[in-house]
Amino acid sequence: MTGVPEPAVEVVEYTDPLCPWAWGSEPVFRALAAALAGRVRRRRVYAVLFDHDDDPPPDPAAETAWYARHVAEISTHTRAPYAVTLSRVAASSWPASLVAKAAELQGAEVAERVLRRLRESVFACGEPADTAELALSAVRGVPGLDPARLRADAASPGTLAAVRADRAEARRPVREVLAVRGGSPHPGTAKETDDGGHRYALPTLLVRSPAGHRAVPGWRPFEAYASAVEALSPGLLRPVEPLAPALALERYRSLTEPELRLLTGGERPSGAVRVDTGNGPVWLHPEEAATHPAVVPPAAAGP
């Protein structure tokens, strides 16, 4: 018991580590997290975009080529990086989701960095973390991470149950997202599922408070999320001053060009390691680059 009351507002993010729209939303979500730091409960729900029971493609090479074009098209809207070469379409979101969920047991900062590495496995490296070993390899060297604990926790019944619960929750969307007006290239209307139900489009943020809830689905600007928070808890958002590029790199370890524009005003950090992609660079902190799979081949990264 600390005597500190729990925040009255909860922000739930329905996502998947391998979702291109969620990857493209990272700049805005980082800005929103900074504006709400310490004043809300945050929770991520892994919706499992690529499921175990998805039918395998009849022509994997054609499917990969189509999906690479799809990701590049999304990038024309989000300006997010995408890999120069994509090895394949992810076979499953379960391994990355299990690793991301397990990382939460090691604290919020470690969990953020693990999820970021899992996203970058596909969108910077072109090698989706769609097996247990690839997911664990992608996050090797994350500062503060206990890799042995992560491996054990990711394989535990408790983590499996938690991701199963996430998957089920994502398939119980609020009524408002069943029919969404346009105004975005990805408005976020809930997706129909094979069993006749629906799941949240990714990403979707659900803001909850004693006053009610607001859903913000799909790809949206910062102002859409700010309006949802303001409607439920006026004055909760705090202005966030742009960070010095070096401080942003120290805090986030990995920055895209859209993140630099939103979080720092656009100046590139000196000393950062550049990773080129099909749509602009990803800038890595030198310590991050020392173990990052986009820079260091997994076999050379050590245990």
Tab-separated table of C-alpha atoms in Angstrom:
chain	number	residue	atom	x	y	z
A	1	MET	CA	0.000	0.000	0.000
A	2	THR	CA	1.556	3.274	-1.122
A	3	GLY	CA	-1.306	5.631	-0.331
A	4	VAL	CA	-1.171	6.930	-3.911
A	5	PRO	CA	-4.623	6.664	-5.556
A	6	GLU	CA	-4.947	4.767	-8.818
A	7	PRO	CA	-5.459	7.015	-11.867
A	8	ALA	CA	-9.128	7.300	-12.775
A	9	VAL	CA	-8.474	7.085	-16.541
A	10	GLU	CA	-7.385	3.948	-18.353
A	11	VAL	CA	-5.970	3.954	-21.887
A	12	VAL	CA	-6.190	0.575	-23.609
A	13	GLU	CA	-4.216	0.047	-26.815
A	14	TYR	CA	-5.355	-2.794	-29.051
A	15	THR	CA	-2.354	-3.692	-31.146
A	16	ASP	CA	-0.094	-6.327	-32.645
A	17	PRO	CA	3.732	-6.233	-32.760
A	18	LEU	CA	3.676	-6.950	-36.507
A	19	CYS	CA	0.897	-4.548	-37.607
A	20	PRO	CA	1.997	-1.866	-40.120
A	21	TRP	CA	-0.669	0.645	-39.080
A	22	ALA	CA	0.327	0.229	-35.426
A	23	TRP	CA	3.969	0.765	-36.432
A	24	GLY	CA	2.957	3.925	-38.274
A	25	SER	CA	1.140	5.171	-35.160
A	26	GLU	CA	4.229	4.934	-32.933
A	27	PRO	CA	5.144	8.667	-33.190
A	28	VAL	CA	1.696	9.800	-32.026
A	29	PHE	CA	1.486	7.135	-29.328
A	30	ARG	CA	4.879	8.162	-27.974
A	31	ALA	CA	3.748	11.797	-27.853
A	32	LEU	CA	0.488	10.811	-26.170
A	33	ALA	CA	2.309	8.694	-23.573
A	34	ALA	CA	4.524	11.676	-22.747
A	35	ALA	CA	1.507	13.985	-22.404
A	36	LEU	CA	-0.217	11.524	-20.049
A	37	ALA	CA	2.817	10.217	-18.160
A	38	GLY	CA	1.913	9.143	-14.633
A	39	ARG	CA	-1.707	10.292	-14.905
A	40	VAL	CA	-3.408	7.282	-16.535
A	41	ARG	CA	-3.302	3.512	-16.419
A	42	ARG	CA	-1.955	2.168	-19.696
A	43	ARG	CA	-2.596	-1.340	-20.943
A	44	ARG	CA	-1.751	-3.073	-24.191
A	45	VAL	CA	-3.970	-5.797	-25.567
A	46	TYR	CA	-2.415	-8.070	-28.188
A	47	ALA	CA	-5.098	-8.839	-30.741
A	48	VAL	CA	-3.153	-11.508	-32.727
A	49	LEU	CA	-3.297	-10.159	-36.270
A	50	PHE	CA	-1.693	-13.264	-37.819
A	51	ASP	CA	-3.396	-16.216	-36.152
A	52	HIS	CA	-2.477	-19.900	-35.977
A	53	ASP	CA	-5.512	-20.976	-37.956
A	54	ASP	CA	-4.940	-18.628	-40.893
A	55	ASP	CA	-4.690	-20.563	-44.140
A	56	PRO	CA	-1.140	-20.681	-45.574
A	57	PRO	CA	-0.800	-18.836	-48.890
A	58	PRO	CA	-0.822	-21.041	-52.001
A	59	ASP	CA	2.062	-18.992	-53.426
A	60	PRO	CA	4.237	-17.613	-50.587
A	61	ALA	CA	6.444	-15.553	-52.918
A	62	ALA	CA	3.452	-13.848	-54.527
A	63	GLU	CA	1.882	-13.288	-51.130
A	64	THR	CA	5.094	-11.706	-49.839
A	65	ALA	CA	5.358	-9.433	-52.871
A	66	TRP	CA	1.745	-8.339	-52.444
A	67	TYR	CA	2.177	-7.706	-48.723
A	68	ALA	CA	5.383	-5.726	-49.259
A	69	ARG	CA	3.459	-3.462	-51.661
A	70	HIS	CA	0.652	-3.195	-49.106
A	71	VAL	CA	3.069	-2.080	-46.368
A	72	ALA	CA	4.691	0.427	-48.745
A	73	GLU	CA	1.249	1.839	-49.583
A	74	ILE	CA	0.471	2.258	-45.878
A	75	SER	CA	3.793	4.065	-45.530
A	76	THR	CA	2.676	6.702	-48.050
A	77	HIS	CA	0.186	7.781	-45.383
A	78	THR	CA	2.113	7.175	-42.157
A	79	ARG	CA	5.618	7.960	-43.520
A	80	ALA	CA	6.858	5.066	-41.404
A	81	PRO	CA	9.924	3.091	-42.509
A	82	TYR	CA	9.519	-0.285	-44.157
A	83	ALA	CA	12.148	-2.905	-44.873
A	84	VAL	CA	13.980	-2.752	-48.185
A	85	THR	CA	13.381	-6.492	-48.567
A	86	LEU	CA	10.684	-8.459	-46.769
A	87	SER	CA	11.591	-12.118	-46.351
A	88	ARG	CA	7.998	-13.344	-45.973
A	89	VAL	CA	4.591	-12.534	-44.587
A	90	ALA	CA	4.530	-13.334	-40.872
A	91	ALA	CA	3.282	-16.853	-40.229
A	92	SER	CA	1.961	-15.989	-36.763
A	93	SER	CA	1.681	-13.110	-34.306
A	94	TRP	CA	1.640	-15.453	-31.326
A	95	PRO	CA	5.428	-15.663	-30.680
A	96	ALA	CA	5.930	-11.889	-30.754
A	97	SER	CA	2.809	-11.312	-28.678
A	98	LEU	CA	3.931	-13.835	-26.061
A	99	VAL	CA	7.390	-12.231	-25.830
A	100	ALA	CA	5.897	-8.730	-25.634
A	101	LYS	CA	3.459	-9.802	-22.913
A	102	ALA	CA	6.195	-11.614	-20.986
A	103	ALA	CA	8.412	-8.515	-21.121
A	104	GLU	CA	5.768	-6.569	-19.183
A	105	LEU	CA	6.752	-8.633	-16.128
A	106	GLN	CA	10.150	-6.876	-16.218
A	107	GLY	CA	8.751	-3.357	-16.058
A	108	ALA	CA	7.278	-0.758	-18.369
A	109	GLU	CA	10.567	0.512	-19.775
A	110	VAL	CA	11.828	-2.934	-20.728
A	111	ALA	CA	8.426	-3.794	-22.200
A	112	GLU	CA	8.459	-0.677	-24.391
A	113	ARG	CA	11.895	-1.478	-25.748
A	114	VAL	CA	11.056	-5.125	-26.360
A	115	LEU	CA	7.898	-4.232	-28.291
A	116	ARG	CA	9.827	-1.709	-30.348
A	117	ARG	CA	12.427	-4.333	-31.312
A	118	LEU	CA	9.667	-6.756	-32.289
A	119	ARG	CA	8.094	-4.121	-34.542
A	120	GLU	CA	11.467	-3.332	-36.075
A	121	SER	CA	12.078	-7.014	-36.806
A	122	VAL	CA	9.681	-6.724	-39.722
A	123	PHE	CA	9.641	-3.010	-40.565
A	124	ALA	CA	13.386	-2.312	-40.318
A	125	CYS	CA	14.932	-5.754	-40.758
A	126	GLY	CA	12.395	-7.459	-43.018
A	127	GLU	CA	12.550	-10.621	-40.904
A	128	PRO	CA	9.285	-10.856	-38.930
A	129	ALA	CA	9.622	-12.265	-35.428
A	130	ASP	CA	7.117	-15.022	-36.093
A	131	THR	CA	8.760	-17.898	-34.214
A	132	ALA	CA	9.754	-18.105	-30.580
A	133	GLU	CA	13.465	-18.136	-31.406
A	134	LEU	CA	13.209	-15.217	-33.830
A	135	ALA	CA	11.236	-13.170	-31.305
A	136	LEU	CA	13.760	-13.846	-28.547
A	137	SER	CA	16.666	-13.165	-30.896
A	138	ALA	CA	15.169	-9.851	-32.039
A	139	VAL	CA	15.181	-8.469	-28.492
A	140	ARG	CA	18.622	-9.727	-27.485
A	141	GLY	CA	20.630	-6.992	-25.781
A	142	VAL	CA	17.718	-4.742	-24.807
A	143	PRO	CA	18.992	-2.744	-21.799
A	144	GLY	CA	17.705	-4.029	-18.474
A	145	LEU	CA	16.256	-7.194	-19.992
A	146	ASP	CA	16.821	-10.530	-18.279
A	147	PRO	CA	16.846	-12.869	-21.307
A	148	ALA	CA	16.628	-16.096	-19.317
A	149	ARG	CA	13.596	-14.841	-17.445
A	150	LEU	CA	12.020	-13.618	-20.678
A	151	ARG	CA	12.445	-17.012	-22.324
A	152	ALA	CA	10.883	-18.763	-19.338
A	153	ASP	CA	8.046	-16.281	-18.959
A	154	ALA	CA	7.222	-16.297	-22.689
A	155	ALA	CA	6.819	-20.079	-22.544
A	156	SER	CA	4.798	-20.071	-19.322
A	157	PRO	CA	1.123	-21.067	-19.043
A	158	GLY	CA	0.395	-17.724	-17.401
A	159	THR	CA	1.646	-15.705	-20.362
A	160	LEU	CA	-0.207	-17.938	-22.799
A	161	ALA	CA	-3.401	-17.421	-20.809
A	162	ALA	CA	-2.818	-13.648	-20.793
A	163	VAL	CA	-2.416	-13.447	-24.574
A	164	ARG	CA	-5.433	-15.704	-25.070
A	165	ALA	CA	-7.388	-13.283	-22.881
A	166	ASP	CA	-6.063	-10.359	-24.943
A	167	ARG	CA	-7.127	-12.050	-28.166
A	168	ALA	CA	-10.607	-12.658	-26.781
A	169	GLU	CA	-10.937	-9.091	-25.470
A	170	ALA	CA	-9.951	-7.678	-28.873
A	171	ARG	CA	-12.869	-9.655	-30.329
A	172	ARG	CA	-15.371	-7.882	-28.094
A	173	PRO	CA	-15.216	-4.380	-29.594
A	174	VAL	CA	-17.400	-1.551	-28.346
A	175	ARG	CA	-20.397	-0.782	-30.519
A	176	GLU	CA	-19.036	2.549	-31.788
A	177	VAL	CA	-16.300	0.915	-33.880
A	178	LEU	CA	-18.638	-1.393	-35.789
A	179	ALA	CA	-19.402	1.477	-38.171
A	180	VAL	CA	-16.854	4.291	-38.384
A	181	ARG	CA	-16.990	7.390	-40.554
A	182	GLY	CA	-14.137	8.130	-42.924
A	183	GLY	CA	-11.623	10.931	-42.582
A	184	SER	CA	-8.601	8.626	-42.471
A	185	PRO	CA	-7.024	6.230	-44.977
A	186	HIS	CA	-7.488	3.675	-42.185
A	187	PRO	CA	-10.662	4.732	-40.323
A	188	GLY	CA	-10.575	1.658	-38.104
A	189	THR	CA	-13.940	-0.007	-38.589
A	190	ALA	CA	-13.927	-3.286	-36.658
A	191	LYS	CA	-12.917	-6.302	-38.741
A	192	GLU	CA	-15.293	-9.208	-39.294
A	193	THR	CA	-14.000	-12.545	-38.035
A	194	ASP	CA	-14.538	-15.993	-39.485
A	195	ASP	CA	-16.995	-16.912	-36.738
A	196	GLY	CA	-19.284	-14.020	-37.593
A	197	GLY	CA	-18.016	-11.728	-34.868
A	198	HIS	CA	-15.708	-8.713	-34.941
A	199	ARG	CA	-12.348	-7.603	-33.605
A	200	TYR	CA	-10.882	-4.164	-33.218
A	201	ALA	CA	-9.026	-2.801	-36.206
A	202	LEU	CA	-5.404	-2.151	-35.301
A	203	PRO	CA	-4.483	0.048	-33.708
A	204	THR	CA	-7.472	1.183	-31.659
A	205	LEU	CA	-7.268	3.167	-28.441
A	206	LEU	CA	-10.058	2.933	-25.903
A	207	VAL	CA	-10.089	5.605	-23.201
A	208	ARG	CA	-12.106	4.689	-20.114
A	209	SER	CA	-13.046	6.664	-17.012
A	210	PRO	CA	-15.919	6.777	-14.499
A	211	ALA	CA	-17.540	9.245	-16.928
A	212	GLY	CA	-17.686	6.700	-19.761
A	213	HIS	CA	-15.459	5.703	-22.646
A	214	ARG	CA	-14.241	6.967	-26.003
A	215	ALA	CA	-12.873	4.786	-28.806
A	216	VAL	CA	-10.340	6.144	-31.302
A	217	PRO	CA	-9.897	3.501	-34.011
A	218	GLY	CA	-7.484	3.241	-36.911
A	219	TRP	CA	-4.787	5.692	-37.906
A	220	ARG	CA	-5.477	9.113	-36.371
A	221	PRO	CA	-3.668	12.362	-35.573
A	222	PHE	CA	-2.652	13.304	-32.052
A	223	GLU	CA	-5.612	15.673	-31.787
A	224	ALA	CA	-8.108	12.799	-32.080
A	225	TYR	CA	-6.630	11.067	-29.044
A	226	ALA	CA	-6.332	14.335	-27.144
A	227	SER	CA	-10.019	15.062	-27.774
A	228	ALA	CA	-11.036	11.650	-26.448
A	229	VAL	CA	-9.054	12.176	-23.247
A	230	GLU	CA	-10.294	15.742	-22.834
A	231	ALA	CA	-13.913	14.650	-23.207
A	232	LEU	CA	-13.588	12.269	-20.257
A	233	SER	CA	-11.087	14.112	-18.078
A	234	PRO	CA	-10.657	17.803	-18.923
A	235	GLY	CA	-7.201	19.134	-18.219
A	236	LEU	CA	-5.567	15.719	-17.872
A	237	LEU	CA	-3.274	16.152	-20.898
A	238	ARG	CA	-0.206	18.251	-20.275
A	239	PRO	CA	1.725	20.170	-22.922
A	240	VAL	CA	4.889	18.390	-23.981
A	241	GLU	CA	7.846	20.485	-25.011
A	242	PRO	CA	10.009	19.192	-27.889
A	243	LEU	CA	12.991	17.208	-26.684
A	244	ALA	CA	16.566	17.906	-27.630
A	245	PRO	CA	17.496	15.280	-30.241
A	246	ALA	CA	20.168	13.739	-28.015
A	247	LEU	CA	17.725	13.463	-25.117
A	248	ALA	CA	15.076	11.902	-27.369
A	249	LEU	CA	17.594	9.352	-28.596
A	250	GLU	CA	18.638	8.564	-25.026
A	251	ARG	CA	15.031	8.143	-23.922
A	252	TYR	CA	13.670	6.162	-26.868
A	253	ARG	CA	16.840	4.477	-28.210
A	254	SER	CA	15.287	4.257	-31.678
A	255	LEU	CA	13.729	7.081	-33.712
A	256	THR	CA	12.143	7.347	-37.135
A	257	GLU	CA	11.931	10.528	-39.179
A	258	PRO	CA	8.222	11.052	-38.268
A	259	GLU	CA	9.168	10.690	-34.600
A	260	LEU	CA	11.946	13.220	-34.948
A	261	ARG	CA	9.518	15.708	-36.483
A	262	LEU	CA	6.874	15.188	-33.808
A	263	LEU	CA	9.025	14.737	-30.715
A	264	THR	CA	12.060	16.956	-31.414
A	265	GLY	CA	11.030	19.373	-34.128
A	266	GLY	CA	12.934	17.470	-36.795
A	267	GLU	CA	16.625	17.863	-35.971
A	268	ARG	CA	18.582	14.639	-36.373
A	269	PRO	CA	20.599	13.455	-33.376
A	270	SER	CA	24.356	13.536	-33.690
A	271	GLY	CA	26.154	10.270	-33.032
A	272	ALA	CA	23.123	8.153	-33.943
A	273	VAL	CA	23.607	5.035	-36.050
A	274	ARG	CA	21.628	5.181	-39.275
A	275	VAL	CA	19.713	2.145	-40.540
A	276	ASP	CA	18.410	2.689	-44.061
A	277	THR	CA	14.995	1.360	-45.019
A	278	GLY	CA	12.704	1.621	-48.022
A	279	ASN	CA	11.273	4.891	-46.673
A	280	GLY	CA	13.851	6.851	-44.743
A	281	PRO	CA	16.178	5.878	-41.927
A	282	VAL	CA	15.736	4.527	-38.450
A	283	TRP	CA	18.156	6.256	-36.066
A	284	LEU	CA	19.594	4.100	-33.282
A	285	HIS	CA	21.389	5.026	-30.100
A	286	PRO	CA	24.945	3.638	-30.392
A	287	GLU	CA	24.335	1.280	-27.468
A	288	GLU	CA	21.136	0.077	-29.123
A	289	ALA	CA	22.934	-0.440	-32.416
A	290	ALA	CA	25.519	-2.646	-30.712
A	291	THR	CA	22.951	-5.439	-30.364
A	292	HIS	CA	20.236	-4.460	-32.840
A	293	PRO	CA	19.481	-7.122	-35.479
A	294	ALA	CA	19.393	-4.486	-38.217
A	295	VAL	CA	23.072	-3.787	-37.500
A	296	VAL	CA	24.426	-6.955	-35.902
A	297	PRO	CA	23.485	-10.333	-37.407
A	298	PRO	CA	21.800	-12.494	-34.753
A	299	ALA	CA	24.574	-15.101	-34.864
A	300	ALA	CA	27.135	-12.418	-34.032
A	301	ALA	CA	25.162	-10.834	-31.195
A	302	GLY	CA	26.118	-13.458	-28.631
A	303	PRO	CA	23.878	-15.092	-26.043
